[in-house]
Amino acid sequence: MRKFDLDYFKSFIFKNSHTSETDGNICEMSDPHVRTDESADRGNWANKREYMLSMVGYAVGLGNVWRFPYLTYKNGGGAFLIPYIVMLAVAGLPLFFMECSLGQFSSQGPITVWKAVPILQGVGVTMVLVSTLVAIYYNVIVAYSIYYLFASFQSPLPWSDCFSWSDDKCGITPQVVCNLTSGNESFGMVNMTWITDNNETCPESNIVSVPVQSPSEQYWDLVALQRSEGMEQTGEVVWSLALCLLLGWILIGASLFKGIKSSGKVVYFTATFPYVVLLILLIRGVTLEGSREGIEYYIGTQSNLTKLVEAEVWKDAATQIFYSLSIAWGGVMTLASYNKFQNNCYKDSIIVCVTNCGTSIFAGFAIFSILGHMAHVYGKPVSEVAQAGFGLAFIAYPDALAKLPVSPLWSILFFFMLLTLGLDSQFASIEVITTSLQDCFPKIFKSKGSQLTVLTCTILFLLGLPCVTRSGIYWVTLMDHFCGGWVLLVAAILELIGLCYIYGGNRFVKDIEMMIGIKTSWFWLWWRSCWFFISPCVLIIILVWSLLTFSAPTYGSVVYPQWGVSVGWCMTAFCLIWIPIFAIWKVVNAEGSLWQRVKTATSSTEDWGPYLECNRGERYQKQHCYWRKSSLTSPDTDMCVITNIHSIKL
């Protein structure tokens, strides 16, 4: 054996076993009293602001603007805030805090983080697949926003009236016609203008009011979507939307070209601009006639406390909290994994969750103040102009904006706000994919982050093209119905079971205390109660109830064909099937008897723990000697080094 190189040994001994000799993952000790907690090969956020803005931008999305206000109105107005806040406390915050802590502690993405409980690595794969499918259709919604943003640079707005693109069903007010009976007892409908011009009279019993479609509804269907009659009528690609989709992916690819180093700069604008627009829209909205009625319908005197006895209200509150905070998508873990080890993830979780929920409530005031004005203009109750989902964002609200003075200005602001909200959420979704690939295949992708981002955006753009055909809206609705539902609930339940009952809840608490410091037993009482019992029970109830009350998706009056529903279930199965596959694979590849194999598959791997060696502490230190070929000074030199591994449960 050649002469032992002591200097090389000293430099190597402090490196993490996760990395190679060129990774540079050491804790610099230029000042013996100051430790810099940096990951040289993986990277960290440039500063705390960029992380917080990225996390807020990820959590605050399009659902805060169109889903929460409608659910509040639907479920008793202000009374809905009671179950909403309760569900935030028992389900939202505990799971968000758990995912932030897990990602930051290990500095790993949603797949490799399951080195903690290898048998559940399929849960991480499921999270990545869900984020991939959601990213495909979510960017189509971003494309809708881009399309309407460009269309807003016209005066008057193209959906403000029935122009040449509309058909005879288009109208601002219902058409009144007269039902005339001819001599041969045949019936005919004539408008009241013809009756007046011909000095005829129409008996009051023969006057019929024929419903019409608003200009904004027809513009959405006939111009923007060019929607076909059903899912089976695919039709050609709507090239205007396809180009908007391409632009959306270009914006995302450019923002993520250098990973978090570039996206962290973009979020300074994309995460803050929506609040500026919401404030402007709120100030403008409350000055309009009829705005008070809209706010009262949203969260005022129309509040119905009797709704609190209905289980459906509590289910809607829990579901909204769960999806609004983007729990079990993998994004929370991914963004937190780039934090420094001793970052206060507990404080961050509280701030992000409260900000997200406060934004939802604030957005409701801005939305319903203007919807109240539209209801006043039309002479209708607010309930007839308020719609859910796409209807609120691309039909009802654009219609309301068209009624305002200088309507193009307000429309530009609104749709630019939707664009920034969508881009923020997409940043994290793409980071989930690229980070997972880099963590799982470091030799292939670690140094090719930019190329991987471009390749990912290109593939997802191509996969999204069917969603911008004439039947595209049906595919978007189908994917939203099946991909963002039960799959996430199953993943979150397994996440709780894996960390609390297999990995060890008390052990996980000690892991968190390594980062944020020792806390009292009273501090952990609430979080333990939620992680061990309350949160799993809430999620299981929601999951079972959702399955028992399942109804096939529809788009307006269009019913999906049976094969379309089957495709939806196939997408759900495709995401979930990897959980049992990886569990079986981990057991089969272990050694020993069946019980020993299961025990191995449920025990943390040797390299589980903090990513940087200096952060592993005494709890994760164990001497382990192995032979390694030196590739730097003496290629043929074998040496015994000490690394930190861990396989002890508390």
XYZ file of C-alpha atoms in Angstrom:
650
model
C 0.000 0.000 0.000
C 1.339 3.415 -0.914
C 2.113 6.096 1.589
C -1.027 7.394 3.248
C -1.875 10.976 2.232
C -2.941 12.595 5.532
C -3.993 15.925 3.986
C -6.255 14.176 1.510
C -7.752 12.089 4.320
C -8.534 15.212 6.354
C -10.278 16.849 3.417
C -12.277 13.747 2.609
C -13.341 12.772 6.118
C -15.684 15.771 6.448
C -17.503 15.090 3.203
C -21.008 13.675 3.060
C -21.295 10.097 1.841
C -23.965 11.330 -0.538
C -21.406 13.033 -2.753
C -18.236 12.539 -4.689
C -14.837 13.982 -3.942
C -15.474 16.936 -6.260
C -18.782 17.980 -4.772
C -17.299 20.304 -2.228
C -20.000 19.640 0.357
C -18.046 20.700 3.393
C -18.825 23.248 6.086
C -16.197 25.911 5.666
C -14.291 26.791 8.822
C -12.480 29.984 7.877
C -13.487 31.303 11.304
C -13.538 28.565 13.946
C -16.486 30.255 15.654
C -18.590 30.710 12.498
C -19.963 27.916 10.356
C -21.240 28.542 6.843
C -24.007 26.069 6.072
C -23.737 25.875 2.294
C -24.222 22.994 -0.137
C -21.694 23.578 -2.884
C -22.962 20.979 -5.356
C -26.703 21.193 -4.699
C -27.039 24.901 -4.037
C -29.003 26.985 -1.562
C -31.360 29.924 -1.777
C -29.452 33.161 -2.185
C -31.326 34.586 0.800
C -34.366 34.003 2.972
C -36.549 36.441 1.016
C -36.272 34.460 -2.196
C -37.301 31.263 -0.443
C -40.284 32.860 1.296
C -41.490 34.569 -1.881
C -41.120 31.312 -3.819
C -43.055 29.400 -1.184
C -45.818 32.013 -1.014
C -45.974 32.102 -4.803
C -46.304 28.308 -4.887
C -49.045 28.188 -2.257
C -50.991 31.198 -3.530
C -52.347 30.198 -6.920
C -55.337 30.509 -9.186
C -57.539 28.598 -6.728
C -57.209 31.424 -4.212
C -58.849 33.777 -6.695
C -61.614 31.667 -8.199
C -62.265 28.643 -5.951
C -62.158 30.001 -2.403
C -64.506 32.989 -2.930
C -67.110 30.759 -4.567
C -66.871 28.118 -1.817
C -67.283 30.820 0.819
C -70.412 32.166 -0.859
C -71.770 28.654 -1.428
C -71.200 27.472 2.152
C -72.743 30.199 4.246
C -70.604 33.246 3.600
C -68.674 34.401 6.654
C -69.731 31.268 8.528
C -67.481 29.261 6.206
C -64.429 30.907 7.772
C -64.995 28.941 10.991
C -64.488 25.449 9.484
C -61.853 26.912 7.168
C -59.685 28.124 10.072
C -60.302 24.940 12.062
C -59.157 22.796 9.129
C -56.119 25.021 8.682
C -55.134 24.254 12.271
C -55.771 20.488 12.272
C -54.793 19.537 8.721
C -53.137 22.319 6.761
C -50.476 23.617 9.138
C -49.370 20.232 10.568
C -48.818 18.703 7.120
C -47.165 21.820 5.729
C -44.801 21.994 8.714
C -44.025 18.287 8.349
C -43.124 18.559 4.662
C -41.045 21.711 5.170
C -39.114 20.037 7.973
C -38.545 16.803 6.083
C -37.279 18.552 2.949
C -35.007 20.930 4.849
C -33.606 18.238 7.170
C -32.506 15.932 4.359
C -31.908 18.470 1.559
C -33.554 15.977 -0.779
C -36.440 16.014 -3.255
C -39.689 14.065 -2.801
C -38.264 10.727 -4.037
C -34.862 10.478 -2.354
C -36.250 11.954 0.869
C -37.821 8.537 1.438
C -34.446 7.119 2.344
C -36.031 7.686 5.751
C -38.606 4.950 5.015
C -37.476 3.150 1.817
C -40.615 1.028 1.528
C -42.593 4.231 0.889
C -40.358 5.593 -1.865
C -43.255 5.040 -4.263
C -45.070 7.854 -2.457
C -42.397 10.227 -3.709
C -42.740 8.876 -7.242
C -46.490 9.443 -6.999
C -45.932 13.056 -5.948
C -43.642 13.679 -8.914
C -46.098 12.088 -11.364
C -48.974 14.155 -9.997
C -46.913 17.341 -10.289
C -46.053 16.370 -13.877
C -49.664 15.782 -14.923
C -50.842 18.918 -13.138
C -48.074 20.968 -14.759
C -49.316 19.844 -18.186
C -52.872 21.117 -17.789
C -52.114 23.949 -15.354
C -49.991 25.663 -17.956
C -52.931 25.449 -20.353
C -54.821 27.622 -17.856
C -51.837 29.966 -17.913
C -52.180 29.967 -21.718
C -55.844 31.005 -21.346
C -54.692 33.936 -19.207
C -52.097 34.940 -21.800
C -54.713 34.762 -24.560
C -57.117 37.007 -22.646
C -54.273 39.335 -21.712
C -53.500 39.937 -25.390
C -57.205 40.235 -26.203
C -57.553 42.928 -23.536
C -55.469 45.360 -25.597
C -58.595 46.334 -27.526
C -61.259 48.933 -26.972
C -63.981 48.001 -26.568
C -63.166 44.596 -25.137
C -64.070 41.893 -27.662
C -66.457 40.198 -25.207
C -68.233 43.390 -24.185
C -71.006 42.930 -26.784
C -72.304 40.532 -29.438
C -70.009 41.233 -32.365
C -69.573 39.406 -35.680
C -68.186 36.248 -34.034
C -71.397 35.629 -32.033
C -74.502 33.685 -33.045
C -78.212 34.412 -32.656
C -78.245 33.115 -29.074
C -75.987 35.940 -27.929
C -77.531 38.750 -25.929
C -77.108 40.950 -22.915
C -80.724 40.659 -21.751
C -83.181 37.769 -22.249
C -85.086 37.932 -25.531
C -88.849 38.448 -25.244
C -90.891 36.822 -28.018
C -94.540 36.240 -28.752
C -95.938 32.765 -29.317
C -98.433 33.137 -32.200
C -100.840 30.493 -33.427
C -101.681 30.570 -37.142
C -104.879 29.406 -38.803
C -103.581 25.884 -39.387
C -102.765 25.773 -35.653
C -99.018 25.873 -36.267
C -96.924 27.808 -33.793
C -94.416 30.521 -34.498
C -92.184 32.755 -32.421
C -91.795 36.396 -33.366
C -89.948 39.090 -31.492
C -91.822 41.945 -29.866
C -90.316 44.457 -32.289
C -92.192 42.791 -35.177
C -95.417 42.914 -33.133
C -94.990 46.635 -32.560
C -94.025 47.421 -36.172
C -97.088 45.603 -37.496
C -99.507 47.105 -34.987
C -100.224 43.679 -33.584
C -100.906 42.729 -30.010
C -99.641 39.758 -28.121
C -101.681 38.252 -25.279
C -99.773 38.349 -22.041
C -100.078 34.579 -21.719
C -98.226 34.179 -25.049
C -95.217 36.296 -24.108
C -92.189 34.043 -23.666
C -88.763 34.966 -22.284
C -86.018 33.107 -24.143
C -82.693 32.768 -22.266
C -79.580 33.965 -24.068
C -75.847 33.520 -23.668
C -73.817 36.499 -22.524
C -71.172 37.864 -24.899
C -68.403 36.786 -22.495
C -69.746 33.214 -22.387
C -69.925 32.978 -26.158
C -66.489 34.561 -26.552
C -65.062 31.915 -24.210
C -66.691 29.030 -26.082
C -66.674 30.206 -29.701
C -63.547 32.347 -29.937
C -61.064 31.462 -27.191
C -61.687 27.712 -26.924
C -63.503 27.085 -30.206
C -65.065 24.323 -28.122
C -66.463 21.202 -29.767
C -69.684 19.514 -28.688
C -67.979 16.787 -26.695
C -64.791 15.049 -25.676
C -64.976 12.584 -28.549
C -64.898 15.435 -31.109
C -61.235 16.342 -30.826
C -61.015 18.699 -33.772
C -57.923 20.578 -34.823
C -55.415 22.400 -32.647
C -56.482 25.950 -31.747
C -53.279 27.616 -32.859
C -53.834 30.855 -30.996
C -53.951 28.889 -27.729
C -51.048 26.683 -28.823
C -48.862 29.762 -29.334
C -49.921 31.119 -25.939
C -49.057 27.744 -24.415
C -45.634 27.880 -26.072
C -45.077 31.387 -24.699
C -46.050 30.182 -21.235
C -43.472 27.399 -21.344
C -40.822 29.787 -22.673
C -41.443 32.111 -19.717
C -41.158 29.201 -17.284
C -38.051 27.770 -18.948
C -36.331 31.156 -18.970
C -37.182 31.778 -15.305
C -35.878 28.352 -14.249
C -32.913 28.194 -16.617
C -30.458 28.479 -13.722
C -32.685 26.744 -11.199
C -33.479 28.509 -7.961
C -30.763 31.064 -8.666
C -32.842 32.553 -11.487
C -36.365 31.744 -10.285
C -35.496 33.293 -6.927
C -35.019 36.620 -8.677
C -38.190 36.370 -10.781
C -40.430 35.802 -7.742
C -39.622 39.266 -6.445
C -42.101 40.409 -9.079
C -44.398 37.443 -9.710
C -45.114 36.817 -6.012
C -45.813 40.447 -5.104
C -47.575 41.808 -8.196
C -50.855 39.871 -7.557
C -51.250 41.678 -4.229
C -50.876 45.053 -5.922
C -53.559 44.158 -8.469
C -55.922 42.722 -5.858
C -55.594 45.905 -3.826
C -56.283 48.065 -6.900
C -59.286 45.932 -7.869
C -60.637 46.059 -4.329
C -60.349 49.848 -4.130
C -62.021 50.179 -7.521
C -64.651 47.582 -6.681
C -65.896 49.072 -3.423
C -66.482 52.418 -5.147
C -68.910 50.851 -7.632
C -72.653 50.837 -7.230
C -73.882 47.466 -6.023
C -70.539 46.403 -4.538
C -72.029 46.210 -1.060
C -74.507 43.554 -2.145
C -71.691 41.509 -3.621
C -69.631 41.664 -0.421
C -72.671 40.789 1.680
C -73.240 37.709 -0.435
C -69.585 36.821 0.017
C -69.036 37.363 3.710
C -71.580 39.792 5.155
C -75.142 39.817 6.417
C -75.956 36.852 4.183
C -73.781 34.612 6.381
C -75.677 31.486 7.360
C -74.448 29.910 10.603
C -76.882 27.009 10.207
C -74.616 25.763 7.408
C -72.095 24.713 10.069
C -74.212 21.660 10.915
C -73.816 20.366 7.348
C -70.951 17.924 6.917
C -70.463 19.049 3.301
C -69.308 22.470 4.504
C -66.553 20.954 6.655
C -65.502 18.677 3.830
C -65.232 21.664 1.445
C -63.172 23.589 4.026
C -60.752 20.704 4.571
C -60.403 20.069 0.844
C -59.752 23.723 0.072
C -57.090 24.003 2.791
C -55.402 20.815 1.649
C -55.184 21.766 -2.025
C -54.585 25.474 -1.499
C -51.413 24.811 0.493
C -50.198 22.345 -2.188
C -49.672 19.557 0.325
C -48.435 16.187 -1.012
C -47.479 17.627 -4.412
C -43.771 17.466 -3.608
C -43.237 21.180 -4.118
C -43.088 22.098 -0.437
C -40.358 19.503 0.192
C -38.472 20.554 -2.930
C -38.372 24.257 -2.148
C -37.480 23.604 1.507
C -34.673 21.253 0.481
C -32.642 24.242 -0.735
C -32.736 25.917 2.694
C -29.784 26.081 5.012
C -29.972 23.406 7.695
C -30.654 25.645 10.668
C -33.327 27.740 8.999
C -36.417 28.189 11.201
C -38.801 26.077 9.136
C -41.459 26.238 11.876
C -41.733 30.015 11.658
C -41.706 29.855 7.848
C -44.583 27.361 7.807
C -46.749 29.588 10.006
C -46.061 32.657 7.861
C -46.728 30.922 4.529
C -49.940 29.213 5.677
C -51.382 32.362 7.254
C -50.405 34.421 4.198
C -52.040 31.912 1.864
C -55.325 31.851 3.776
C -55.333 35.612 4.244
C -54.819 36.058 0.502
C -57.828 33.847 -0.222
C -60.063 35.941 2.035
C -58.691 39.202 0.663
C -59.158 38.073 -2.942
C -62.807 37.289 -2.202
C -63.515 40.903 -1.339
C -61.922 42.121 -4.573
C -63.805 39.571 -6.685
C -67.257 39.889 -5.161
C -67.258 43.673 -4.929
C -67.074 43.828 -8.727
C -69.485 40.898 -9.191
C -71.934 42.808 -7.020
C -71.674 45.734 -9.429
C -72.318 43.430 -12.377
C -75.384 42.007 -10.646
C -76.611 45.557 -10.137
C -76.130 46.401 -13.820
C -78.000 43.279 -14.957
C -80.667 43.599 -12.298
C -79.975 40.057 -11.079
C -79.062 38.593 -7.694
C -75.381 37.982 -7.126
C -76.043 34.242 -7.030
C -76.871 34.293 -10.736
C -73.645 35.976 -11.792
C -71.236 34.161 -9.428
C -69.770 31.034 -10.955
C -67.164 28.478 -9.963
C -63.841 27.596 -11.579
C -63.271 28.613 -15.181
C -66.662 30.296 -15.296
C -65.644 32.848 -12.681
C -62.201 33.582 -14.134
C -62.995 33.622 -17.861
C -66.730 34.353 -18.105
C -68.231 36.135 -15.082
C -65.316 38.362 -14.077
C -64.372 39.428 -17.630
C -68.044 40.288 -18.145
C -67.931 42.441 -15.023
C -64.713 44.148 -16.095
C -66.275 45.006 -19.450
C -68.884 47.091 -17.589
C -66.281 49.341 -15.962
C -65.003 52.639 -17.350
C -61.620 52.186 -19.047
C -62.390 48.463 -19.090
C -59.242 47.406 -21.062
C -57.032 48.688 -18.231
C -58.800 46.618 -15.571
C -58.865 43.592 -17.831
C -55.120 43.824 -18.517
C -54.384 44.060 -14.799
C -56.650 41.127 -13.943
C -55.302 38.710 -16.521
C -51.708 39.725 -15.909
C -52.368 38.918 -12.257
C -53.686 35.468 -13.249
C -50.570 34.962 -15.362
C -48.194 35.736 -12.486
C -50.209 33.544 -10.098
C -49.995 30.641 -12.532
C -46.286 31.080 -13.260
C -45.374 31.039 -9.554
C -47.108 27.721 -9.041
C -45.553 26.278 -12.195
C -42.038 27.207 -11.072
C -42.286 24.860 -8.101
C -43.960 22.092 -10.116
C -41.096 22.029 -12.621
C -38.565 22.194 -9.799
C -40.163 19.058 -8.347
C -39.467 17.201 -11.599
C -35.943 18.474 -12.240
C -34.811 18.259 -8.609
C -36.084 14.687 -8.321
C -34.202 13.646 -11.456
C -31.014 15.337 -10.277
C -31.231 13.732 -6.830
C -32.002 10.258 -8.217
C -29.501 10.358 -11.094
C -26.754 12.782 -10.024
C -24.150 11.403 -12.435
C -26.422 12.127 -15.398
C -28.245 15.326 -14.476
C -26.411 17.044 -11.611
C -24.287 19.284 -13.839
C -26.912 19.661 -16.564
C -29.623 21.593 -14.764
C -30.244 24.097 -17.562
C -30.491 21.436 -20.272
C -32.782 19.354 -18.061
C -35.107 22.319 -17.507
C -35.337 23.033 -21.234
C -35.938 19.365 -22.024
C -38.645 19.100 -19.348
C -40.484 22.205 -20.569
C -40.293 20.998 -24.183
C -41.729 17.569 -23.389
C -44.520 18.999 -21.239
C -45.410 21.501 -23.973
C -45.811 18.673 -26.487
C -47.875 16.643 -24.022
C -50.093 19.669 -23.466
C -51.014 20.136 -27.135
C -54.113 17.858 -26.893
C -55.382 20.290 -24.238
C -55.447 23.143 -26.765
C -57.480 21.305 -29.385
C -61.190 22.055 -29.768
C -61.916 19.422 -27.135
C -59.054 20.614 -24.924
C -61.195 22.053 -22.137
C -62.707 18.618 -21.552
C -59.225 17.135 -21.072
C -58.217 19.951 -18.723
C -61.339 19.388 -16.615
C -60.822 15.614 -16.639
C -57.193 15.859 -15.495
C -58.095 18.364 -12.815
C -60.847 16.053 -11.542
C -58.770 12.863 -11.347
C -55.134 13.953 -10.901
C -55.530 16.520 -8.144
C -57.956 14.551 -5.969
C -57.740 11.153 -4.333
C -54.102 10.637 -5.315
C -52.941 13.489 -3.098
C -55.068 12.324 -0.179
C -53.588 8.826 -0.369
C -50.047 10.235 -0.580
C -50.597 12.509 2.420
C -52.084 9.709 4.547
C -49.139 7.416 3.771
C -46.759 10.277 4.467
C -48.214 10.687 7.968
C -48.224 6.943 8.631
C -44.675 6.532 7.325
C -43.123 9.322 9.382
C -45.133 8.878 12.590
C -45.544 5.137 12.873
C -42.686 3.615 10.830
C -39.886 6.172 10.985
C -40.987 7.283 14.454
C -42.780 10.491 15.345
C -40.574 11.158 18.362
C -37.489 10.554 16.255
C -38.794 12.998 13.657
C -39.344 15.587 16.402
C -35.701 15.194 17.447
C -34.676 15.670 13.803
C -36.571 18.966 13.696
C -34.993 20.066 16.972
C -31.571 19.580 15.371
C -32.572 22.400 13.018
C -34.674 24.803 15.115
C -33.441 24.037 18.614
C -34.868 22.150 21.574
C -38.546 22.872 22.315
C -40.680 22.073 25.335
C -43.029 19.104 25.484
C -45.938 21.562 25.540
C -44.765 22.967 22.207
C -44.841 19.525 20.601
C -48.106 18.392 22.200
C -50.290 19.914 19.483
C -48.110 18.832 16.572
C -47.815 15.267 17.868
C -51.593 15.105 18.360
C -52.180 16.207 14.777
C -49.497 14.041 13.182
C -50.387 10.873 15.073
C -54.177 11.079 15.125
C -56.130 14.210 14.115
C -54.706 14.867 10.638
C -54.803 11.211 9.482
C -58.417 10.899 10.655
C -59.460 14.086 8.839
C -57.794 12.986 5.592
C -59.201 9.455 5.759
C -62.720 10.821 6.289
C -62.335 13.166 3.305
C -60.964 10.355 1.134
C -63.730 7.889 2.009
C -66.430 10.505 1.637
C -65.079 11.680 -1.710
C -65.083 8.118 -3.045
C -68.576 7.381 -1.733
C -70.015 10.569 -3.229
C -68.125 10.274 -6.524
C -69.885 11.606 -9.575
C -68.567 11.587 -13.120
C -67.098 14.921 -14.218
C -69.110 17.228 -16.433
C -68.378 20.453 -18.252
C -71.485 22.570 -18.035
C -74.262 20.459 -19.515
C -71.809 18.207 -21.389
C -71.607 14.701 -19.883
C -68.346 12.805 -20.305
C -68.444 9.523 -22.228
C -67.747 6.348 -20.293
C -64.381 5.889 -21.986
C -63.386 9.394 -20.879
C -64.161 8.580 -17.247
C -62.173 5.343 -17.648
C -59.184 7.357 -18.901
C -59.460 9.497 -15.775
C -59.361 6.453 -13.514
C -56.365 5.158 -15.491
C -54.495 8.398 -14.739
C -55.287 7.968 -11.052
C -54.122 4.335 -11.138
C -50.949 5.257 -13.039
C -49.974 7.664 -10.262
C -50.802 5.300 -7.381
C -49.521 1.993 -8.784
C -45.908 2.930 -8.024
C -46.544 2.855 -4.284
C -47.062 -0.945 -4.106
C -44.531 -1.573 -6.895
C -41.709 0.163 -5.021
C -42.763 -1.395 -1.715
C -42.571 -4.895 -3.193
C -39.314 -4.092 -4.989
C -37.671 -2.881 -1.772
C -38.715 -6.041 0.089
C -37.638 -8.388 -2.711
C -34.205 -6.785 -3.005
C -33.507 -6.989 0.712
C -31.734 -9.967 2.266
C -32.768 -12.542 4.857
C -36.132 -13.964 5.832
C -39.395 -12.262 4.911
C -39.539 -10.504 8.282
C -35.935 -9.369 7.949
C -36.636 -8.087 4.454
C -39.637 -6.083 5.644
C -37.606 -4.742 8.584
C -34.823 -3.658 6.234
C -37.289 -2.006 3.845
C -38.845 -0.037 6.697
C -35.518 1.045 8.214
C -33.658 4.166 7.130
C -30.796 3.704 4.705
C -27.209 4.151 5.848
C -26.834 7.520 4.164
C -30.066 8.961 5.564
C -29.666 12.160 7.541
C -28.566 15.766 7.015
C -26.952 16.264 3.625
C -23.830 18.039 4.874
C -21.482 16.125 7.152
C -21.104 18.983 9.611
C -24.858 19.005 10.263
C -25.207 15.328 11.094
C -24.374 15.723 14.779
C -23.857 12.978 17.325
C -27.237 11.366 16.565
C -26.101 10.505 13.049
C -22.478 9.652 13.737
C -21.300 6.083 13.528
C -17.955 4.808 12.460
C -18.007 2.943 9.210
C -14.879 1.776 7.478
C -14.783 1.021 3.786
C -12.159 0.851 1.099
C -12.137 3.426 -1.624
C -9.936 4.094 -4.610
C -8.371 7.521 -4.656
C -8.853 9.304 -7.941
C -7.095 12.524 -7.062
C -3.576 11.864 -5.833
C -2.970 8.116 -5.982
C -5.389 6.263 -8.240
C -4.346 2.886 -6.830
C -4.398 3.889 -3.176
C -6.870 2.137 -0.877
C -7.783 3.968 2.286
C -10.117 3.500 5.223
C -12.242 6.583 5.904
C -14.815 7.358 8.525
C -18.223 8.515 7.410
C -21.457 9.154 9.249
C -24.230 6.665 8.742
C -27.236 5.836 10.823
C -29.676 3.053 11.231
C -30.900 3.481 14.806
C -34.549 4.250 15.586
C -35.547 6.225 18.680
